[in-house]
Amino acid sequence: FGRFYSEAYTLRRAASTMQSNMIAWLRNNAVQQILQKCSPPTGRALRICSIGCGDGELDIALMEGIVRTADAGAFSGIEFVGLEPSPSFREKFMDNLREVQGQWPAAVSEQVSIRLEGEAFDPNTVTKRVNRAGADIVLLGHVLYYFQDKEDALRSAMGLVSPGGVTVVIHQSRQGVPELQEALLPQLRGSVRDMFSADDVEHLLASSLQGNLSCFARHDVDAFLDISQIT
């Protein structure tokens, strides 16, 4: 199953602009839509925690957008902590980072600290891996699918945010791949299970998690999915 999933995931990515468009959005909007929504630190490093960072594509795009367009004088650098249990993904993260970090402004690039922790997100222990004062930005990029209790995972992630900080959740909408899942999964495995979309995230934030935040905003990023090869 693991090999099949990997091959199918690769094919899906090749047929969709979802990831590439999301990367572009982060590079172009990291400051205006994320950094300016929180209270950037003065005189210390910007703290970012990524839960399930994978190969780092989204995290690196976020950092790129910040170091290229933010007022570097507002903070002294970036302290990044990524939680990723897969050794191969952690290795790929560092490879991806080296490809782009040389293009960052030298004054900021030299002040970027990256620490990757080889473990899954555990609400009971993760605070030991993040600065005790919390993170200015907590990122969950396409990871809520993996949690059985998604509400608890999101609540715990939001609990890592320092006062004035923000939680960023990147999740697919009900359009595109989920529509195919709803159409094809009953034939392939008899039922549709584990469907969870950005609409469900928004519902949690507007209802049971409303008391854990002051406000939230949703941004939809358009993407293309080629289904011409599906028969």
Short mmCIF file of N, CA and C in Angstrom, two decimals, residues 2 34 52 99 125 129 135 148 150 160 162 167 170 180 182 204 209-210 219 224 227:
data_model
loop_
_atom_site.label_atom_id
_atom_site.label_comp_id
_atom_site.label_asym_id
_atom_site.label_seq_id
_atom_site.Cartn_x
_atom_site.Cartn_y
_atom_site.Cartn_z
N GLY A 2 1.98 1.23 0.75
CA GLY A 2 2.84 2.39 0.84
C GLY A 2 3.39 2.82 -0.51
N ILE A 34 0.02 37.16 6.57
CA ILE A 34 0.36 36.35 7.75
C ILE A 34 1.14 37.18 8.77
N GLY A 52 4.35 18.66 11.16
CA GLY A 52 4.33 17.80 9.98
C GLY A 52 4.87 18.53 8.77
N GLU A 99 18.88 24.74 -1.61
CA GLU A 99 18.71 25.21 -2.99
C GLU A 99 18.32 26.68 -3.07
N THR A 125 3.72 16.48 24.54
CA THR A 125 5.18 16.63 24.60
C THR A 125 5.73 17.72 23.70
N ARG A 129 9.58 20.88 22.66
CA ARG A 129 10.38 21.06 21.45
C ARG A 129 10.29 22.49 20.91
N ALA A 135 5.36 30.07 19.81
CA ALA A 135 5.77 30.45 18.46
C ALA A 135 4.93 31.61 17.95
N GLN A 148 -6.74 11.63 14.02
CA GLN A 148 -8.06 11.07 14.23
C GLN A 148 -8.99 12.11 14.85
N LYS A 150 -9.31 15.68 14.91
CA LYS A 150 -8.80 16.89 14.25
C LYS A 150 -9.05 18.14 15.08
N LEU A 160 0.07 26.46 21.03
CA LEU A 160 1.51 26.72 20.94
C LEU A 160 1.82 28.16 20.55
N SER A 162 2.24 32.03 20.70
CA SER A 162 2.51 33.04 21.72
C SER A 162 1.50 34.17 21.59
N THR A 167 -1.97 31.17 13.89
CA THR A 167 -1.95 29.79 13.41
C THR A 167 -2.34 29.80 11.94
N ILE A 170 -3.24 25.16 6.23
CA ILE A 170 -3.35 25.00 4.78
C ILE A 170 -4.05 23.67 4.53
N LEU A 180 -13.54 13.99 -6.58
CA LEU A 180 -13.20 12.70 -7.18
C LEU A 180 -13.31 11.58 -6.15
N GLU A 182 -15.28 11.45 -3.55
CA GLU A 182 -16.68 11.17 -3.30
C GLU A 182 -17.31 10.37 -4.43
N LEU A 204 -15.09 24.35 12.49
CA LEU A 204 -14.53 24.18 13.83
C LEU A 204 -14.13 25.53 14.43
N LEU A 209 -14.19 25.85 18.47
CA LEU A 209 -12.88 26.44 18.76
C LEU A 209 -12.92 27.96 18.81
N GLN A 210 -14.10 28.52 18.73
CA GLN A 210 -14.22 29.98 18.67
C GLN A 210 -13.63 30.65 19.90
N HIS A 219 -8.54 32.34 3.14
CA HIS A 219 -8.08 32.75 1.81
C HIS A 219 -8.12 31.51 0.90
N PHE A 224 -5.53 24.09 -10.53
CA PHE A 224 -6.02 23.31 -11.68
C PHE A 224 -5.75 21.83 -11.44
N ILE A 227 -7.95 15.97 -15.11
CA ILE A 227 -8.59 14.67 -14.94
C ILE A 227 -8.76 13.94 -16.29
#
